[in-house]
GROMACS .gro file of C-alpha atoms in nm:
model
  390
    1MET     CA    1   0.000   0.000   0.000
    2GLY     CA    2   0.110   0.361  -0.043
    3CYS     CA    3   0.178   0.567  -0.350
    4GLY     CA    4   0.484   0.653  -0.547
    5SER     CA    5   0.627   0.557  -0.883
    6SER     CA    6   0.342   0.311  -0.943
    7GLY     CA    7   0.106   0.606  -0.982
    8GLN     CA    8  -0.132   0.489  -0.710
    9ARG     CA    9  -0.312   0.754  -0.508
   10LEU     CA   10  -0.291   0.744  -0.131
   11ARG     CA   11  -0.633   0.699   0.029
   12ILE     CA   12  -0.690   0.885   0.357
   13LEU     CA   13  -0.993   0.838   0.580
   14SER     CA   14  -1.036   1.146   0.801
   15ILE     CA   15  -1.255   1.084   1.107
   16HIS     CA   16  -1.441   1.344   1.317
   17TRP     CA   17  -1.677   1.317   1.612
   18GLY     CA   18  -1.890   1.624   1.547
   19ILE     CA   19  -1.781   1.946   1.379
   20THR     CA   20  -1.804   2.257   1.595
   21ILE     CA   21  -1.704   2.614   1.521
   22GLY     CA   22  -1.334   2.650   1.587
   23GLY     CA   23  -0.982   2.578   1.473
   24VAL     CA   24  -1.004   2.199   1.432
   25GLY     CA   25  -1.286   2.218   1.178
   26LYS     CA   26  -1.114   2.495   0.984
   27TYR     CA   27  -0.793   2.293   0.987
   28ALA     CA   28  -0.968   1.988   0.843
   29ALA     CA   29  -1.129   2.197   0.570
   30SER     CA   30  -0.790   2.340   0.474
   31ILE     CA   31  -0.604   2.009   0.447
   32ASP     CA   32  -0.888   1.868   0.238
   33ASP     CA   33  -0.707   2.043  -0.049
   34VAL     CA   34  -0.395   1.823  -0.034
   35SER     CA   35  -0.520   1.641  -0.345
   36LYS     CA   36  -0.436   1.955  -0.544
   37TYR     CA   37  -0.067   1.916  -0.464
   38ALA     CA   38  -0.007   1.541  -0.433
   39PRO     CA   39  -0.160   1.204  -0.534
   40ILE     CA   40  -0.377   1.191  -0.221
   41ASP     CA   41  -0.752   1.140  -0.184
   42ILE     CA   42  -0.916   1.234   0.147
   43GLN     CA   43  -1.258   1.104   0.242
   44THR     CA   44  -1.416   1.243   0.556
   45ILE     CA   45  -1.660   1.073   0.792
   46CYS     CA   46  -1.829   1.270   1.068
   47ILE     CA   47  -2.030   1.109   1.347
   48LEU     CA   48  -2.314   1.342   1.442
   49CYS     CA   49  -2.614   1.360   1.672
   50PRO     CA   50  -2.912   1.587   1.584
   51SER     CA   51  -2.897   1.749   1.929
   52TRP     CA   52  -2.534   1.859   1.892
   53HIS     CA   53  -2.435   2.201   1.765
   54CYS     CA   54  -2.275   2.157   1.424
   55ASP     CA   55  -2.075   2.391   1.199
   56ARG     CA   56  -2.268   2.307   0.883
   57SER     CA   57  -2.068   2.540   0.657
   58THR     CA   58  -1.743   2.360   0.740
   59LEU     CA   59  -1.910   2.020   0.708
   60ALA     CA   60  -2.028   2.116   0.358
   61LYS     CA   61  -1.674   2.216   0.256
   62LEU     CA   62  -1.552   1.874   0.365
   63SER     CA   63  -1.818   1.687   0.164
   64ALA     CA   64  -1.831   1.458   0.465
   65LYS     CA   65  -2.032   1.139   0.492
   66GLU     CA   66  -2.246   1.165   0.804
   67ILE     CA   67  -2.305   0.880   1.046
   68VAL     CA   68  -2.605   0.994   1.250
   69ILE     CA   69  -2.656   0.858   1.601
   70LYS     CA   70  -2.934   0.914   1.854
   71SER     CA   71  -2.709   1.005   2.148
   72ARG     CA   72  -2.354   0.970   2.279
   73PHE     CA   73  -2.456   0.627   2.408
   74ASP     CA   74  -2.572   0.502   2.070
   75PHE     CA   75  -2.283   0.281   1.957
   76SER     CA   76  -2.428   0.194   1.618
   77TRP     CA   77  -2.153   0.415   1.474
   78VAL     CA   78  -1.900   0.137   1.543
   79TRP     CA   79  -2.049  -0.100   1.287
   80GLN     CA   80  -2.127   0.175   1.036
   81LEU     CA   81  -1.773   0.307   1.057
   82SER     CA   82  -1.635  -0.045   1.027
   83ARG     CA   83  -1.827  -0.097   0.703
   84GLU     CA   84  -1.695   0.233   0.567
   85ILE     CA   85  -1.336   0.132   0.645
   86GLU     CA   86  -1.393  -0.197   0.461
   87ARG     CA   87  -1.541  -0.009   0.164
   88ILE     CA   88  -1.277   0.267   0.140
   89LYS     CA   89  -0.977   0.047   0.226
   90PRO     CA   90  -0.771   0.350   0.335
   91ASN     CA   91  -0.392   0.353   0.341
   92LEU     CA   92  -0.407   0.586   0.642
   93ILE     CA   93  -0.668   0.684   0.898
   94MET     CA   94  -0.632   1.042   1.022
   95THR     CA   95  -0.806   1.167   1.335
   96HIS     CA   96  -0.866   1.513   1.478
   97GLY     CA   97  -0.964   1.616   1.828
   98PHE     CA   98  -0.998   1.416   2.148
   99ASN     CA   99  -1.314   1.229   2.054
  100GLY     CA  100  -1.176   1.140   1.711
  101HIS     CA  101  -0.873   0.976   1.873
  102PHE     CA  102  -1.093   0.789   2.120
  103ILE     CA  103  -1.331   0.637   1.867
  104THR     CA  104  -1.035   0.524   1.658
  105MET     CA  105  -0.896   0.336   1.958
  106VAL     CA  106  -1.239   0.180   2.007
  107MET     CA  107  -1.231   0.067   1.644
  108ASP     CA  108  -0.889  -0.092   1.703
  109ILE     CA  109  -1.022  -0.292   1.997
  110ILE     CA  110  -1.352  -0.402   1.843
  111CYS     CA  111  -1.280  -0.434   1.474
  112ARG     CA  112  -0.903  -0.480   1.448
  113HIS     CA  113  -0.853  -0.297   1.120
  114PRO     CA  114  -0.477  -0.307   1.043
  115VAL     CA  115  -0.455   0.045   0.905
  116LYS     CA  116  -0.177   0.293   0.985
  117LYS     CA  117  -0.295   0.595   1.179
  118ILE     CA  118  -0.188   0.957   1.187
  119CYS     CA  119  -0.342   1.252   1.368
  120SER     CA  120  -0.338   1.626   1.415
  121TYR     CA  121  -0.270   1.779   1.756
  122HIS     CA  122  -0.409   2.122   1.842
  123GLY     CA  123  -0.332   2.140   2.212
  124GLN     CA  124  -0.474   2.035   2.547
  125TYR     CA  125  -0.843   2.004   2.616
  126HIS     CA  126  -1.007   2.303   2.783
  127ALA     CA  127  -1.356   2.241   2.918
  128PRO     CA  128  -1.612   2.493   2.787
  129LYS     CA  129  -1.824   2.446   3.101
  130LYS     CA  130  -1.742   2.398   3.470
  131ASN     CA  131  -1.932   2.068   3.480
  132ARG     CA  132  -1.689   1.928   3.220
  133LYS     CA  133  -1.374   2.038   3.405
  134SER     CA  134  -1.320   1.684   3.535
  135PHE     CA  135  -1.284   1.561   3.174
  136GLU     CA  136  -0.970   1.766   3.105
  137LYS     CA  137  -0.710   1.535   3.258
  138PRO     CA  138  -0.858   1.207   3.124
  139PHE     CA  139  -0.893   1.353   2.774
  140ASP     CA  140  -0.531   1.473   2.775
  141LEU     CA  141  -0.398   1.142   2.909
  142MET     CA  142  -0.594   0.946   2.650
  143THR     CA  143  -0.469   1.170   2.369
  144GLU     CA  144  -0.109   1.140   2.483
  145TYR     CA  145  -0.139   0.759   2.502
  146PHE     CA  146  -0.291   0.750   2.154
  147ILE     CA  147  -0.007   0.959   2.010
  148ARG     CA  148   0.264   0.761   2.190
  149HIS     CA  149   0.138   0.415   2.103
  150ARG     CA  150  -0.119   0.419   1.822
  151VAL     CA  151  -0.005   0.657   1.549
  152VAL     CA  152   0.294   0.650   1.317
  153SER     CA  153   0.314   1.029   1.317
  154VAL     CA  154   0.140   1.339   1.449
  155VAL     CA  155   0.126   1.684   1.295
  156SER     CA  156   0.147   1.959   1.558
  157VAL     CA  157   0.021   2.309   1.479
  158ALA     CA  158   0.293   2.483   1.683
  159GLU     CA  159   0.641   2.427   1.826
  160TYR     CA  160   0.481   2.495   2.163
  161CYS     CA  161   0.260   2.189   2.118
  162LYS     CA  162   0.556   1.976   2.014
  163GLU     CA  163   0.749   2.075   2.324
  164TYR     CA  164   0.452   1.977   2.541
  165LEU     CA  165   0.418   1.637   2.372
  166VAL     CA  166   0.790   1.568   2.413
  167GLN     CA  167   0.754   1.643   2.785
  168ARG     CA  168   0.472   1.387   2.786
  169ARG     CA  169   0.712   1.119   2.653
  170VAL     CA  170   0.621   1.134   2.285
  171ASN     CA  171   0.918   1.057   2.060
  172PRO     CA  172   1.017   1.392   1.900
  173ASP     CA  173   1.095   1.214   1.572
  174LYS     CA  174   0.726   1.125   1.549
  175ILE     CA  175   0.614   1.491   1.564
  176LYS     CA  176   0.599   1.718   1.258
  177VAL     CA  177   0.531   2.088   1.319
  178ILE     CA  178   0.321   2.251   1.047
  179HIS     CA  179   0.169   2.583   1.144
  180ASN     CA  180  -0.189   2.661   1.055
  181GLY     CA  181  -0.248   2.853   0.735
  182ILE     CA  182  -0.542   3.046   0.593
  183ASP     CA  183  -0.639   3.175   0.251
  184ASP     CA  184  -0.427   3.477   0.161
  185LEU     CA  185  -0.714   3.658  -0.010
  186PHE     CA  186  -0.877   3.929   0.198
  187VAL     CA  187  -1.101   4.170   0.012
  188PRO     CA  188  -1.379   4.298   0.239
  189PRO     CA  189  -1.651   4.503   0.070
  190LYS     CA  190  -1.549   4.866   0.046
  191LYS     CA  191  -1.848   4.974   0.252
  192ALA     CA  192  -1.810   4.705   0.520
  193ARG     CA  193  -1.610   4.921   0.762
  194ARG     CA  194  -1.852   5.210   0.751
  195GLN     CA  195  -2.165   4.992   0.759
  196LEU     CA  196  -2.053   4.789   1.058
  197ARG     CA  197  -1.931   5.088   1.256
  198ASP     CA  198  -2.271   5.250   1.192
  199GLU     CA  199  -2.443   4.928   1.302
  200TRP     CA  200  -2.246   4.929   1.627
  201GLY     CA  201  -2.279   5.305   1.682
  202VAL     CA  202  -1.907   5.379   1.646
  203LYS     CA  203  -1.814   5.734   1.546
  204ASP     CA  204  -1.537   5.827   1.301
  205ASP     CA  205  -1.316   5.971   1.575
  206GLU     CA  206  -1.349   5.669   1.803
  207ILE     CA  207  -1.085   5.395   1.826
  208LEU     CA  208  -1.255   5.057   1.794
  209LEU     CA  209  -1.106   4.757   1.971
  210GLY     CA  210  -1.236   4.419   1.861
  211VAL     CA  211  -1.214   4.050   1.932
  212ALA     CA  212  -1.374   3.756   1.751
  213SER     CA  213  -1.381   3.456   1.981
  214ARG     CA  214  -1.580   3.189   2.158
  215LEU     CA  215  -1.700   3.331   2.487
  216ASP     CA  216  -1.539   3.059   2.699
  217PRO     CA  217  -1.322   3.105   3.011
  218VAL     CA  218  -0.996   3.015   2.834
  219LYS     CA  219  -1.043   3.303   2.589
  220GLY     CA  220  -0.984   3.564   2.861
  221ILE     CA  221  -1.264   3.802   2.758
  222SER     CA  222  -1.333   3.899   3.121
  223HIS     CA  223  -0.975   4.031   3.146
  224LEU     CA  224  -1.027   4.233   2.829
  225ILE     CA  225  -1.341   4.392   2.976
  226SER     CA  226  -1.150   4.483   3.295
  227ALA     CA  227  -0.861   4.629   3.096
  228PHE     CA  228  -1.102   4.827   2.878
  229GLU     CA  229  -1.271   4.967   3.189
  230GLN     CA  230  -0.930   5.078   3.313
  231ALA     CA  231  -0.816   5.225   2.979
  232ILE     CA  232  -1.121   5.447   2.924
  233ARG     CA  233  -1.042   5.633   3.242
  234HIS     CA  234  -0.754   5.788   3.048
  235ILE     CA  235  -0.880   5.771   2.688
  236ASN     CA  236  -1.245   5.857   2.638
  237ASN     CA  237  -1.283   5.778   2.268
  238LEU     CA  238  -1.251   5.400   2.294
  239ARG     CA  239  -1.514   5.143   2.197
  240LEU     CA  240  -1.506   4.764   2.216
  241VAL     CA  241  -1.686   4.503   2.004
  242ILE     CA  242  -1.697   4.141   2.118
  243ALA     CA  243  -1.799   3.911   1.833
  244GLY     CA  244  -1.886   3.554   1.920
  245THR     CA  245  -2.094   3.344   2.154
  246GLY     CA  246  -2.033   3.076   2.412
  247THR     CA  247  -2.089   2.957   2.765
  248LEU     CA  248  -2.002   3.295   2.922
  249ASN     CA  249  -2.230   3.497   2.698
  250ASN     CA  250  -2.486   3.599   2.964
  251THR     CA  251  -2.226   3.627   3.242
  252LEU     CA  252  -2.015   3.875   3.046
  253LYS     CA  253  -2.316   4.082   2.944
  254ARG     CA  254  -2.430   4.110   3.307
  255ARG     CA  255  -2.079   4.216   3.406
  256VAL     CA  256  -2.076   4.493   3.144
  257ASP     CA  257  -2.418   4.616   3.260
  258GLU     CA  258  -2.303   4.617   3.623
  259ILE     CA  259  -2.000   4.837   3.552
  260GLY     CA  260  -2.208   5.071   3.336
  261LEU     CA  261  -2.031   5.013   3.005
  262SER     CA  262  -2.317   4.878   2.794
  263ARG     CA  263  -2.295   5.185   2.568
  264ARG     CA  264  -1.922   5.142   2.518
  265ILE     CA  265  -1.906   4.763   2.473
  266VAL     CA  266  -2.108   4.591   2.200
  267PHE     CA  267  -2.179   4.218   2.202
  268ALA     CA  268  -2.215   4.142   1.833
  269GLY     CA  269  -2.304   3.774   1.878
  270PHE     CA  270  -2.207   3.500   1.636
  271ARG     CA  271  -2.085   3.650   1.307
  272SER     CA  272  -2.038   3.470   0.978
  273ASP     CA  273  -1.874   3.789   0.843
  274VAL     CA  274  -1.566   3.795   1.067
  275ASN     CA  275  -1.347   3.935   0.788
  276ASP     CA  276  -1.585   4.228   0.748
  277CYS     CA  277  -1.578   4.280   1.125
  278LEU     CA  278  -1.197   4.292   1.116
  279SER     CA  279  -1.211   4.569   0.857
  280ALA     CA  280  -1.414   4.776   1.104
  281PHE     CA  281  -1.168   4.728   1.394
  282ASP     CA  282  -0.874   4.962   1.454
  283ILE     CA  283  -0.706   4.725   1.700
  284PHE     CA  284  -0.752   4.349   1.729
  285VAL     CA  285  -0.713   4.205   2.079
  286LEU     CA  286  -0.653   3.838   2.160
  287PRO     CA  287  -0.664   3.810   2.543
  288SER     CA  288  -0.658   3.426   2.562
  289LEU     CA  289  -0.526   3.244   2.865
  290ALA     CA  290  -0.416   2.957   2.639
  291GLU     CA  291  -0.368   2.925   2.264
  292TYR     CA  292  -0.186   2.681   2.042
  293HIS     CA  293  -0.176   2.830   1.693
  294SER     CA  294  -0.461   3.077   1.674
  295ILE     CA  295  -0.640   3.107   1.341
  296ALA     CA  296  -0.811   3.423   1.469
  297LEU     CA  297  -0.465   3.576   1.509
  298LEU     CA  298  -0.372   3.481   1.152
  299GLU     CA  299  -0.695   3.638   1.028
  300ALA     CA  300  -0.607   3.964   1.203
  301MET     CA  301  -0.256   3.956   1.050
  302ARG     CA  302  -0.406   3.902   0.705
  303ALA     CA  303  -0.646   4.192   0.761
  304LYS     CA  304  -0.352   4.428   0.837
  305LYS     CA  305  -0.469   4.500   1.189
  306ALA     CA  306  -0.268   4.639   1.477
  307ILE     CA  307  -0.262   4.351   1.726
  308ILE     CA  308  -0.242   4.304   2.101
  309ALA     CA  309  -0.210   3.939   2.205
  310THR     CA  310  -0.121   3.742   2.514
  311ASN     CA  311   0.217   3.570   2.510
  312VAL     CA  312   0.080   3.218   2.544
  313GLY     CA  313   0.124   2.899   2.344
  314GLY     CA  314   0.208   2.954   1.980
  315ASN     CA  315   0.110   3.322   1.966
  316SER     CA  316   0.476   3.429   1.970
  317GLU     CA  317   0.540   3.193   1.676
  318SER     CA  318   0.294   3.400   1.473
  319VAL     CA  319   0.379   3.751   1.591
  320ARG     CA  320   0.682   3.886   1.774
  321HIS     CA  321   0.674   4.150   2.044
  322GLU     CA  322   0.697   4.505   1.908
  323ARG     CA  323   0.771   4.371   1.560
  324GLU     CA  324   0.428   4.251   1.446
  325ALA     CA  325   0.226   4.300   1.767
  326ILE     CA  326   0.236   4.392   2.132
  327LEU     CA  327   0.257   4.075   2.340
  328ILE     CA  328   0.150   4.084   2.704
  329PRO     CA  329   0.131   3.832   2.992
  330PRO     CA  330  -0.199   3.642   3.019
  331ALA     CA  331  -0.458   3.736   3.283
  332ASN     CA  332  -0.278   4.066   3.344
  333THR     CA  333  -0.529   4.349   3.337
  334ASP     CA  334  -0.274   4.625   3.395
  335SER     CA  335  -0.048   4.515   3.107
  336LEU     CA  336  -0.344   4.482   2.873
  337ALA     CA  337  -0.479   4.825   2.969
  338LYS     CA  338  -0.138   4.986   2.912
  339ALA     CA  339  -0.106   4.816   2.571
  340ILE     CA  340  -0.452   4.944   2.475
  341GLU     CA  341  -0.360   5.298   2.582
  342ARG     CA  342  -0.028   5.280   2.398
  343LEU     CA  343  -0.170   5.169   2.064
  344SER     CA  344  -0.483   5.382   2.087
  345THR     CA  345  -0.276   5.700   2.114
  346ASN     CA  346  -0.011   5.608   1.856
  347PRO     CA  347  -0.147   5.573   1.499
  348THR     CA  348   0.206   5.550   1.356
  349MET     CA  349   0.279   5.244   1.568
  350ARG     CA  350  -0.054   5.089   1.470
  351THR     CA  351   0.034   5.123   1.103
  352LYS     CA  352   0.387   4.990   1.150
  353LEU     CA  353   0.276   4.679   1.340
  354ALA     CA  354  -0.013   4.611   1.102
  355THR     CA  355   0.211   4.631   0.794
  356ALA     CA  356   0.471   4.402   0.948
  357ALA     CA  357   0.206   4.150   1.058
  358TYR     CA  358   0.065   4.129   0.707
  359LYS     CA  359   0.409   4.076   0.557
  360ARG     CA  360   0.486   3.796   0.804
  361PHE     CA  361   0.150   3.632   0.731
  362GLN     CA  362   0.223   3.625   0.358
  363GLN     CA  363   0.568   3.479   0.415
  364GLU     CA  364   0.473   3.205   0.662
  365PHE     CA  365   0.105   3.132   0.716
  366THR     CA  366  -0.093   3.096   0.393
  367THR     CA  367  -0.310   2.793   0.320
  368GLU     CA  368  -0.098   2.702   0.019
  369GLN     CA  369   0.218   2.678   0.231
  370MET     CA  370   0.042   2.474   0.499
  371VAL     CA  371  -0.124   2.233   0.255
  372HIS     CA  372   0.200   2.176   0.060
  373ARG     CA  373   0.382   2.088   0.383
  374THR     CA  374   0.095   1.866   0.496
  375ALA     CA  375   0.085   1.681   0.164
  376ASP     CA  376   0.458   1.604   0.191
  377TRP     CA  377   0.411   1.480   0.549
  378ILE     CA  378   0.116   1.254   0.454
  379LEU     CA  379   0.310   1.101   0.166
  380ARG     CA  380   0.597   1.015   0.399
  381CYS     CA  381   0.356   0.864   0.651
  382GLY     CA  382   0.197   0.656   0.374
  383SER     CA  383   0.525   0.503   0.267
  384PRO     CA  384   0.523   0.119   0.280
  385LEU     CA  385   0.842   0.148   0.488
  386THR     CA  386   0.649   0.309   0.774
  387PRO     CA  387   0.525   0.033   1.009
  388ILE     CA  388   0.170  -0.005   1.135
  389ARG     CA  389   0.122   0.063   1.507
  390ASN     CA  390  -0.163  -0.123   1.677
   0.00000   0.00000   0.00000
């Protein structure tokens, strides 16, 4: 099995347990294009339940076959997935996310399909709700076991992630770092900036800070709100737009009402037009407490935005302090407030950082670069010389 001089195409079965809004789904949609650059065919299977939230737009891009189950405890997916593996006869099975790794191990135990496995690694599991906090450690331990013992290779989206896996006793030779990439085309409608600022009630002479993010604890939005409250004591022409939704949606809104900033801070909700939103922002802020290789950060770089980001995870692999962005410690309200004040009052610095960020994006983080690198990695993993691990 494998491809090479014989002209055979490598068959990849990509497995997902649900598709939610976020980096993993976008990653899968991007690497679906490897067939443009190498003799590789990817077929995607997604196990779904009608009651789960699903990112239908990403699922459509993947042209995924859906295996629909009634609940998490409906194990009919095992036999359906087994039949699909028999039908496709993949050279490699590729998994994404904690649940994807788990169901592949279940398939190994129940069905014993001797197929080589590879996976993507996007970082540790962070529970979106307090009642799921107890799942963090088991999910991480299971993922680390899977990578150590069940896959021939893992692609890591940041050097930071690789370093973590090596600390968790994963052989460094098994880990390939390929940073995320996004489409290098960014052409928002000419009227988007004006229309959105009008929609949000932002005046021409106001500096608009913006973030597009899930409203989950790990994203640090509460620290951004505190820093904004502190910054407007010194600069009175600031506004903030928070685009996104999540488990903290109502909590954050109540907090803003309590501190009397509901006229200064706009909750824009879920937006399918994030690129248009970026065109309306003057400064993009990423206040996360943890990141691995943030696609939102790449989108801001592509949009030529002045950026403030926390120095966590792979953020410093994308932008460097005072070269393409201002990097600050996580969960540090004072540092974030000072960075906001500094950029808000210095348009020359905003332009300099934005221009440098865009240049770095073009050099390092486009989809084409990422997919080329991923195609080369998959071909090496599919070589007949690479042993199966079961």
